[in-house]
Structures are given as structure tokens and as C-alpha cells.
mmCIF file of C-alpha atoms in Angstrom:
data_model
loop_
_atom_site.group_PDB
_atom_site.id
_atom_site.type_symbol
_atom_site.label_atom_id
_atom_site.label_comp_id
_atom_site.label_asym_id
_atom_site.label_seq_id
_atom_site.Cartn_x
_atom_site.Cartn_y
_atom_site.Cartn_z
ATOM 1 C CA MET N 1 5.104 20.215 -14.923
ATOM 2 C CA PHE N 2 6.180 18.602 -11.846
ATOM 3 C CA HIS N 3 4.280 20.796 -9.787
ATOM 4 C CA LYS N 4 1.611 19.529 -11.501
ATOM 5 C CA THR N 5 2.738 15.969 -10.933
ATOM 6 C CA ILE N 6 3.275 16.777 -7.510
ATOM 7 C CA PHE N 7 -0.546 17.810 -6.888
ATOM 8 C CA LEU N 8 -1.910 15.089 -9.149
ATOM 9 C CA VAL N 9 -0.083 12.403 -7.013
ATOM 10 C CA PHE N 10 -0.898 14.322 -3.523
ATOM 11 C CA LEU N 11 -4.703 14.283 -5.212
ATOM 12 C CA PHE N 12 -4.476 10.288 -5.039
ATOM 13 C CA GLY N 13 -3.189 10.293 -1.944
ATOM 14 C CA LEU N 14 -5.743 13.012 -0.418
ATOM 15 C CA PHE N 15 -8.866 10.990 -2.320
ATOM 16 C CA ALA N 16 -7.490 7.690 -0.912
ATOM 17 C CA ALA N 17 -7.805 9.068 2.566
ATOM 18 C CA ASN N 18 -10.507 11.210 2.568
ATOM 19 C CA ALA N 19 -12.482 8.128 1.326
ATOM 20 C CA GLN N 20 -11.184 6.111 4.095
ATOM 21 C CA GLN N 21 -13.183 8.682 7.254
ATOM 22 C CA ASN N 22 -16.116 7.732 5.249
ATOM 23 C CA ASP N 23 -17.501 4.706 7.781
ATOM 24 C CA SER N 24 -20.858 5.304 6.561
ATOM 25 C CA ILE N 25 -19.722 2.703 3.782
ATOM 26 C CA THR N 26 -17.543 0.298 6.529
ATOM 27 C CA LYS N 27 -19.671 -2.173 8.152
ATOM 28 C CA ILE N 28 -17.756 -3.568 11.494
ATOM 29 C CA ASP N 29 -18.761 -6.795 12.624
ATOM 30 C CA SER N 30 -19.511 -6.474 16.290
ATOM 31 C CA THR N 31 -18.281 -10.047 17.029
ATOM 32 C CA SER N 32 -15.177 -10.408 14.823
ATOM 33 C CA ASN N 33 -14.160 -6.900 14.849
ATOM 34 C CA HIS N 34 -13.412 -7.164 11.364
ATOM 35 C CA LEU N 35 -14.544 -5.404 8.240
ATOM 36 C CA LYS N 36 -17.285 -7.341 6.344
ATOM 37 C CA PHE N 37 -17.024 -6.836 2.719
ATOM 38 C CA ASN N 38 -18.988 -3.424 0.695
ATOM 39 C CA TYR N 39 -18.547 -3.375 -2.961
ATOM 40 C CA LYS N 40 -18.212 0.766 -2.165
ATOM 41 C CA GLN N 41 -14.721 0.487 -0.568
ATOM 42 C CA LEU N 42 -14.036 -1.166 -3.984
ATOM 43 C CA ILE N 43 -14.051 2.535 -5.613
ATOM 44 C CA ILE N 44 -10.669 4.017 -4.374
ATOM 45 C CA PRO N 45 -8.338 1.242 -5.571
ATOM 46 C CA SER N 46 -10.547 0.529 -8.526
ATOM 47 C CA VAL N 47 -9.922 4.256 -9.668
ATOM 48 C CA LEU N 48 -6.311 4.148 -9.116
ATOM 49 C CA ILE N 49 -5.576 0.464 -10.479
ATOM 50 C CA GLY N 50 -7.563 1.651 -13.736
ATOM 51 C CA TYR N 51 -5.682 4.927 -14.178
ATOM 52 C CA GLY N 52 -2.769 3.082 -13.870
ATOM 53 C CA VAL N 53 -4.045 -0.129 -16.381
ATOM 54 C CA ILE N 54 -5.215 2.411 -18.804
ATOM 55 C CA GLY N 55 -1.834 4.400 -18.996
ATOM 56 C CA LEU N 56 -0.205 1.216 -20.340
ATOM 57 C CA GLU N 57 -1.979 1.516 -23.689
ATOM 58 C CA SER N 58 -3.374 5.509 -23.639
ATOM 59 C CA ASP N 59 -1.371 7.505 -25.854
ATOM 60 C CA GLN N 60 -2.401 10.692 -23.700
ATOM 61 C CA LEU N 61 -1.459 9.187 -20.526
ATOM 62 C CA LEU N 62 2.083 7.664 -21.666
ATOM 63 C CA SER N 63 2.553 11.338 -22.842
ATOM 64 C CA PHE N 64 1.824 12.496 -19.848
ATOM 65 C CA ASN N 65 4.368 10.024 -18.248
ATOM 66 C CA LYS N 66 7.161 11.331 -20.480
ATOM 67 C CA GLN N 67 6.510 14.862 -19.916
ATOM 68 C CA ILE N 68 6.998 14.225 -16.382
ATOM 69 C CA LYS N 69 10.117 12.561 -17.341
ATOM 70 C CA ALA N 70 11.558 15.188 -19.017
ATOM 71 C CA GLU N 71 10.907 17.612 -16.252
ATOM 72 C CA VAL N 72 12.261 14.923 -13.580
ATOM 73 C CA THR N 73 15.522 14.657 -15.719
ATOM 74 C CA GLU N 74 16.063 18.611 -16.442
ATOM 75 C CA ASP N 75 15.040 20.178 -13.192
ATOM 76 C CA ILE N 76 16.039 17.530 -10.532
ATOM 77 C CA ASP N 77 20.028 16.465 -10.332
ATOM 78 C CA GLU N 78 20.187 14.706 -7.049
ATOM 79 C CA LYS N 79 18.596 11.461 -6.282
ATOM 80 C CA ILE N 80 16.752 11.149 -2.228
ATOM 81 C CA THR N 81 16.615 7.295 -1.134
ATOM 82 C CA ILE N 82 14.416 8.330 1.550
ATOM 83 C CA ASP N 83 11.633 6.174 -0.996
ATOM 84 C CA ASP N 84 13.652 2.966 0.310
ATOM 85 C CA PHE N 85 12.989 3.350 4.073
ATOM 86 C CA SER N 86 9.262 5.023 4.200
ATOM 87 C CA GLN N 87 7.658 2.413 2.479
ATOM 88 C CA TYR N 88 8.095 0.476 5.611
ATOM 89 C CA ALA N 89 6.785 3.372 8.053
ATOM 90 C CA PRO N 90 3.134 2.840 8.009
ATOM 91 C CA ALA N 91 3.096 -0.726 9.004
ATOM 92 C CA ALA N 92 5.831 -0.375 11.125
ATOM 93 C CA SER N 93 4.161 2.507 12.954
ATOM 94 C CA VAL N 94 1.064 -0.139 14.137
ATOM 95 C CA TYR N 95 3.758 -2.181 16.160
ATOM 96 C CA ALA N 96 5.448 0.884 17.094
ATOM 97 C CA LEU N 97 2.322 2.151 18.516
ATOM 98 C CA ASN N 98 1.120 -0.756 19.991
ATOM 99 C CA ALA N 99 4.736 -0.940 21.996
ATOM 100 C CA PHE N 100 4.164 2.269 23.528
ATOM 101 C CA GLY N 101 0.925 1.149 24.849
ATOM 102 C CA VAL N 102 -1.495 2.756 22.174
ATOM 103 C CA LYS N 103 -4.088 -0.218 21.830
ATOM 104 C CA GLY N 104 -5.229 -1.031 18.201
ATOM 105 C CA LYS N 105 -8.419 -2.995 16.958
ATOM 106 C CA ASN N 106 -7.103 -6.442 16.716
ATOM 107 C CA ASN N 107 -4.493 -7.801 19.354
ATOM 108 C CA MET N 108 -0.636 -8.926 18.150
ATOM 109 C CA ARG N 109 -1.771 -12.420 16.474
ATOM 110 C CA ASP N 110 -4.885 -11.294 14.472
ATOM 111 C CA ARG N 111 -2.641 -8.168 13.671
ATOM 112 C CA SER N 112 -0.010 -10.114 12.619
ATOM 113 C CA VAL N 113 -1.830 -12.524 10.402
ATOM 114 C CA ILE N 114 -3.458 -9.921 8.135
ATOM 115 C CA PHE N 115 -0.076 -8.053 7.549
ATOM 116 C CA VAL N 116 1.175 -11.052 6.676
ATOM 117 C CA THR N 117 -1.880 -11.880 4.497
ATOM 118 C CA SER N 118 -2.034 -8.477 2.786
ATOM 119 C CA TYR N 119 2.168 -8.320 2.271
ATOM 120 C CA ALA N 120 1.537 -11.696 0.754
ATOM 121 C CA ILE N 121 -1.487 -10.406 -1.717
ATOM 122 C CA MET N 122 0.351 -7.073 -2.494
ATOM 123 C CA ALA N 123 3.356 -9.095 -3.200
ATOM 124 C CA THR N 124 2.394 -11.637 -5.424
ATOM 125 C CA THR N 125 0.232 -9.132 -7.652
ATOM 126 C CA VAL N 126 2.911 -6.613 -8.189
ATOM 127 C CA LEU N 127 5.496 -9.284 -8.951
ATOM 128 C CA GLY N 128 3.044 -10.609 -11.442
ATOM 129 C CA LEU N 129 2.337 -7.787 -12.975
ATOM 130 C CA LYS N 130 5.855 -6.791 -13.622
ATOM 131 C CA SER N 131 6.498 -10.218 -14.862
ATOM 132 C CA ILE N 132 3.829 -9.959 -17.251
ATOM 133 C CA SER N 133 4.054 -5.806 -18.559
ATOM 134 C CA HIS N 134 7.573 -5.649 -19.143
ATOM 135 C CA VAL N 135 7.161 -1.504 -18.849
ATOM 136 C CA GLU N 136 10.937 -0.136 -18.980
ATOM 137 C CA ARG N 137 11.690 2.193 -15.977
ATOM 138 C CA PRO N 138 12.002 6.229 -16.793
ATOM 139 C CA ASP N 139 15.803 5.764 -16.293
ATOM 140 C CA GLY N 140 16.033 2.638 -18.036
ATOM 141 C CA SER N 141 17.638 0.093 -15.866
ATOM 142 C CA SER N 142 15.206 -2.218 -16.113
ATOM 143 C CA ASN N 143 11.666 -3.352 -17.767
ATOM 144 C CA ASN N 144 9.764 -4.076 -14.281
ATOM 145 C CA SER N 145 8.323 -0.309 -13.771
ATOM 146 C CA PHE N 146 4.986 -1.563 -13.685
ATOM 147 C CA PRO N 147 3.538 -1.304 -10.904
ATOM 148 C CA SER N 148 5.591 0.294 -8.149
ATOM 149 C CA GLY N 149 6.622 -2.011 -5.500
ATOM 150 C CA HIS N 150 7.520 1.199 -2.898
ATOM 151 C CA THR N 151 4.180 2.400 -3.801
ATOM 152 C CA ALA N 152 1.783 -0.741 -3.129
ATOM 153 C CA THR N 153 3.533 -1.550 0.701
ATOM 154 C CA ALA N 154 3.317 2.208 1.471
ATOM 155 C CA PHE N 155 -0.021 2.360 1.020
ATOM 156 C CA MET N 156 -0.735 -1.175 2.213
ATOM 157 C CA GLY N 157 0.598 0.026 5.118
ATOM 158 C CA ALA N 158 -1.323 3.095 5.450
ATOM 159 C CA GLU N 159 -4.340 1.507 5.006
ATOM 160 C CA PHE N 160 -3.420 -1.400 7.232
ATOM 161 C CA LEU N 161 -2.617 1.880 10.257
ATOM 162 C CA TYR N 162 -5.903 3.523 9.379
ATOM 163 C CA GLN N 163 -7.756 0.177 10.205
ATOM 164 C CA GLU N 164 -5.793 -0.845 13.295
ATOM 165 C CA TYR N 165 -6.187 3.217 14.558
ATOM 166 C CA LYS N 166 -9.413 5.016 12.890
ATOM 167 C CA ASP N 167 -11.258 4.325 16.065
ATOM 168 C CA LYS N 168 -8.753 6.196 18.054
ATOM 169 C CA SER N 169 -8.317 9.062 16.369
ATOM 170 C CA ILE N 170 -8.537 9.553 12.170
ATOM 171 C CA TRP N 171 -5.076 11.603 12.235
ATOM 172 C CA TYR N 172 -3.160 7.987 12.355
ATOM 173 C CA GLY N 173 -4.823 7.329 9.052
ATOM 174 C CA ILE N 174 -4.243 10.557 7.362
ATOM 175 C CA ALA N 175 -0.313 10.457 8.343
ATOM 176 C CA GLY N 176 -0.036 6.971 7.132
ATOM 177 C CA TYR N 177 -1.316 8.052 4.014
ATOM 178 C CA ALA N 178 0.708 11.362 3.771
ATOM 179 C CA VAL N 179 3.742 9.305 4.132
ATOM 180 C CA ALA N 180 2.601 6.932 1.563
ATOM 181 C CA THR N 181 1.783 9.533 -0.633
ATOM 182 C CA GLY N 182 5.557 11.251 -0.211
ATOM 183 C CA THR N 183 6.929 7.637 -1.114
ATOM 184 C CA GLY N 184 4.927 8.060 -4.319
ATOM 185 C CA LEU N 185 6.196 11.120 -4.832
ATOM 186 C CA PHE N 186 9.943 10.351 -4.375
ATOM 187 C CA ARG N 187 9.525 7.306 -6.856
ATOM 188 C CA ILE N 188 8.925 9.755 -9.439
ATOM 189 C CA TYR N 189 11.358 12.668 -8.463
ATOM 190 C CA ASN N 190 14.038 9.819 -8.262
ATOM 191 C CA ASN N 191 13.131 8.789 -11.785
ATOM 192 C CA ARG N 192 12.213 5.215 -10.751
ATOM 193 C CA HIS N 193 8.507 5.039 -11.743
ATOM 194 C CA TRP N 194 6.197 6.496 -14.220
ATOM 195 C CA LEU N 195 2.912 8.233 -12.445
ATOM 196 C CA THR N 196 0.649 5.171 -13.766
ATOM 197 C CA ASP N 197 3.373 2.839 -12.007
ATOM 198 C CA VAL N 198 2.572 4.902 -9.145
ATOM 199 C CA ALA N 199 -1.207 5.139 -9.156
ATOM 200 C CA ALA N 200 -1.651 1.508 -9.855
ATOM 201 C CA GLY N 201 0.726 0.348 -6.807
ATOM 202 C CA ALA N 202 -0.904 2.468 -4.567
ATOM 203 C CA GLY N 203 -4.628 0.954 -5.379
ATOM 204 C CA ILE N 204 -2.777 -2.541 -5.023
ATOM 205 C CA GLY N 205 -1.783 -1.516 -1.927
ATOM 206 C CA ILE N 206 -4.545 -0.388 -0.579
ATOM 207 C CA LEU N 207 -7.107 -3.151 -1.837
ATOM 208 C CA SER N 208 -4.745 -6.088 -0.785
ATOM 209 C CA THR N 209 -5.554 -4.492 2.908
ATOM 210 C CA LYS N 210 -9.045 -4.410 2.507
ATOM 211 C CA ILE N 211 -9.032 -7.765 1.130
ATOM 212 C CA ALA N 212 -6.637 -9.259 3.783
ATOM 213 C CA TYR N 213 -9.365 -7.738 6.904
ATOM 214 C CA TRP N 214 -12.120 -9.275 4.987
ATOM 215 C CA ILE N 215 -10.877 -12.802 4.634
ATOM 216 C CA ASN N 216 -9.099 -12.599 8.255
ATOM 217 C CA PRO N 217 -12.005 -14.378 9.749
ATOM 218 C CA TYR N 218 -11.628 -17.638 7.518
ATOM 219 C CA ILE N 219 -7.892 -17.524 7.708
ATOM 220 C CA THR N 220 -7.918 -17.272 11.330
ATOM 221 C CA LYS N 221 -10.260 -19.967 11.933
ATOM 222 C CA LYS N 222 -8.024 -22.313 9.812
ATOM 223 C CA LEU N 223 -5.071 -21.564 11.504
ATOM 224 C CA PHE N 224 -5.614 -21.635 14.969
ATOM 225 C CA LYS N 225 -8.779 -23.897 14.731
ATOM 226 C CA SER N 226 -7.790 -25.475 17.831
ATOM 227 C CA SER N 227 -5.182 -22.880 19.273
ATOM 228 C CA ALA N 228 -5.225 -21.327 22.052
ATOM 229 C CA GLU N 229 -4.963 -17.253 21.670
ATOM 230 C CA ASN N 230 -1.990 -17.310 23.674
ATOM 231 C CA LYS N 231 -0.151 -20.461 21.720
ATOM 232 C CA SER N 232 2.547 -18.783 19.797
ATOM 233 C CA THR N 233 2.703 -19.638 16.083
ATOM 234 C CA SER N 234 5.511 -18.814 13.195
ATOM 235 C CA MET N 235 5.006 -17.564 9.606
ATOM 236 C CA LEU N 236 6.691 -16.556 6.653
ATOM 237 C CA MET N 237 6.556 -13.728 4.972
ATOM 238 C CA PRO N 238 8.049 -12.701 1.333
ATOM 239 C CA PHE N 239 9.366 -9.312 0.526
ATOM 240 C CA TYR N 240 10.226 -7.323 -2.598
ATOM 241 C CA ASN N 241 11.740 -3.792 -2.119
ATOM 242 C CA GLY N 242 12.139 -3.228 -5.869
ATOM 243 C CA GLN N 243 15.698 -4.935 -6.280
ATOM 244 C CA GLN N 244 16.086 -7.781 -4.109
ATOM 245 C CA TYR N 245 13.460 -10.846 -3.263
ATOM 246 C CA GLY N 246 13.605 -12.425 0.026
ATOM 247 C CA LEU N 247 11.329 -13.857 2.887
ATOM 248 C CA GLY N 248 11.306 -12.689 6.363
ATOM 249 C CA PHE N 249 10.254 -15.060 9.572
ATOM 250 C CA ALA N 250 8.083 -13.658 12.121
ATOM 251 C CA LYS N 251 7.136 -15.222 15.559
ATOM 252 C CA VAL N 252 3.858 -14.179 17.055
ATOM 253 C CA PHE N 253 3.625 -14.924 20.758
#
């Protein structure tokens, strides 16, 4: 059963990654270098979120969740906490690549605004759903299982990495989605989330970044209406790692 689960989660990730490669459904604004809205880009995250939401009430999906939990607790004894770190790897890669001279689509300012916006959308959505759904975790530790914040963070970063570097090489995006998929798998492996939590988290993460790119021209216009491009700005960014809440500070030069 767990092997089937691995295949299903991998399929979710592959489905999302492959969908991102179809640039025919993505329109680029040549003047602002940002994505324009296209309803077709909503299909993948909507399917993932829909699977998770339906799973809150569907007897069949709830039963499947329990079968996975039984398999995990029966066959897996040692937990691996790499998911606490891998969730941040795709987004961190964007800044690491730039630091090593591999330039992405946007400059530091716009890239950082997009990242903060997507994180804010993702965190607000995840925390809001956790507070109203009250789904018990597979290990019984708390009632904030749905959706998976770790998975949402990882897929948000994977989409961010893809959008910034798809013009360089599609493999950057594929690598990011592979890490994000692995993060989701480890959340199930560690008995911290149901499959439906992971699917919904993946969809929320992807959609949050897409929205951030769509609205970035308007946010940038409001924030930097009278500022020169090289003028520094400061931003506060909320974060949630599954156990702790916090507020991060970022200064862009």
C-alpha cells in the first residue's frame, strides 16, 4: 500500500511539473516580464486542492488515508526529519543560483516581492484552513493536519524556481518539483500527514506563487511608485514551519 502511495504522490508531482512545461498555456508580458492570468494555469492546483477538500468528507478517500496510515505505522519505525529542511530548498535555490551568477527572470527586488507575496498568500491560506478544518494528524499529536504546510511551502518554492529559471532550463523546475514531491512523501512517511493533506498543500503552494506573479506588477507599482530601482526597501515576512509561528525580516538593496 505504501508503495502505491509513493507512486500516487510522485504522480501528483510529475503531473504538476509536466504541466508547467506547456508554455503554450502561459502568456508572458514582454514589457513587465511577469505572467499574465490564464485560467488554464488553474487546472493543476485546482485538481490537487479539490482532491484534498473532497477527501475531508469522502468515505473512500478517508478509508484510503487510513490504509496508508496503517501501512506506515506497521512497516516504518524510524522517522526522517529531512522534510523540515527540504521544504525551503526550492525557494532557497533561486537565491543561491543568483549568488553563483545564474540570473533568473527578475531582479532582486521584484523576485523578493514575489517571494514574500506568495509566502504570505500560502501561509494565510494554510493557517486559515487549519483553524477551521480541525483534522487530526495521523499520529494523533494535534488537530491541525489539513493542509500540509511543509508541502505547501515546498511546492510554492518549486513553482517559484520554475518561473524564475524556465527560460534557462526546464531542469531547474523539474528538480524543484522533485524536491517538493519528496517533501510531501516524507510528511506521509513520518506519519504527520494524510495523503489528502499533502495533495491540498501542493495545490495551495503552486497557486500561491502563480497569484504572486499575476499581481506583482500592481504590487510593485504601489510599493515603488516613486522609488528608484536601486533604492533599498524592507519587508516583514510571516512564516510557519508546522510547529512554530514567526516573523522574518528581509531587506532588499
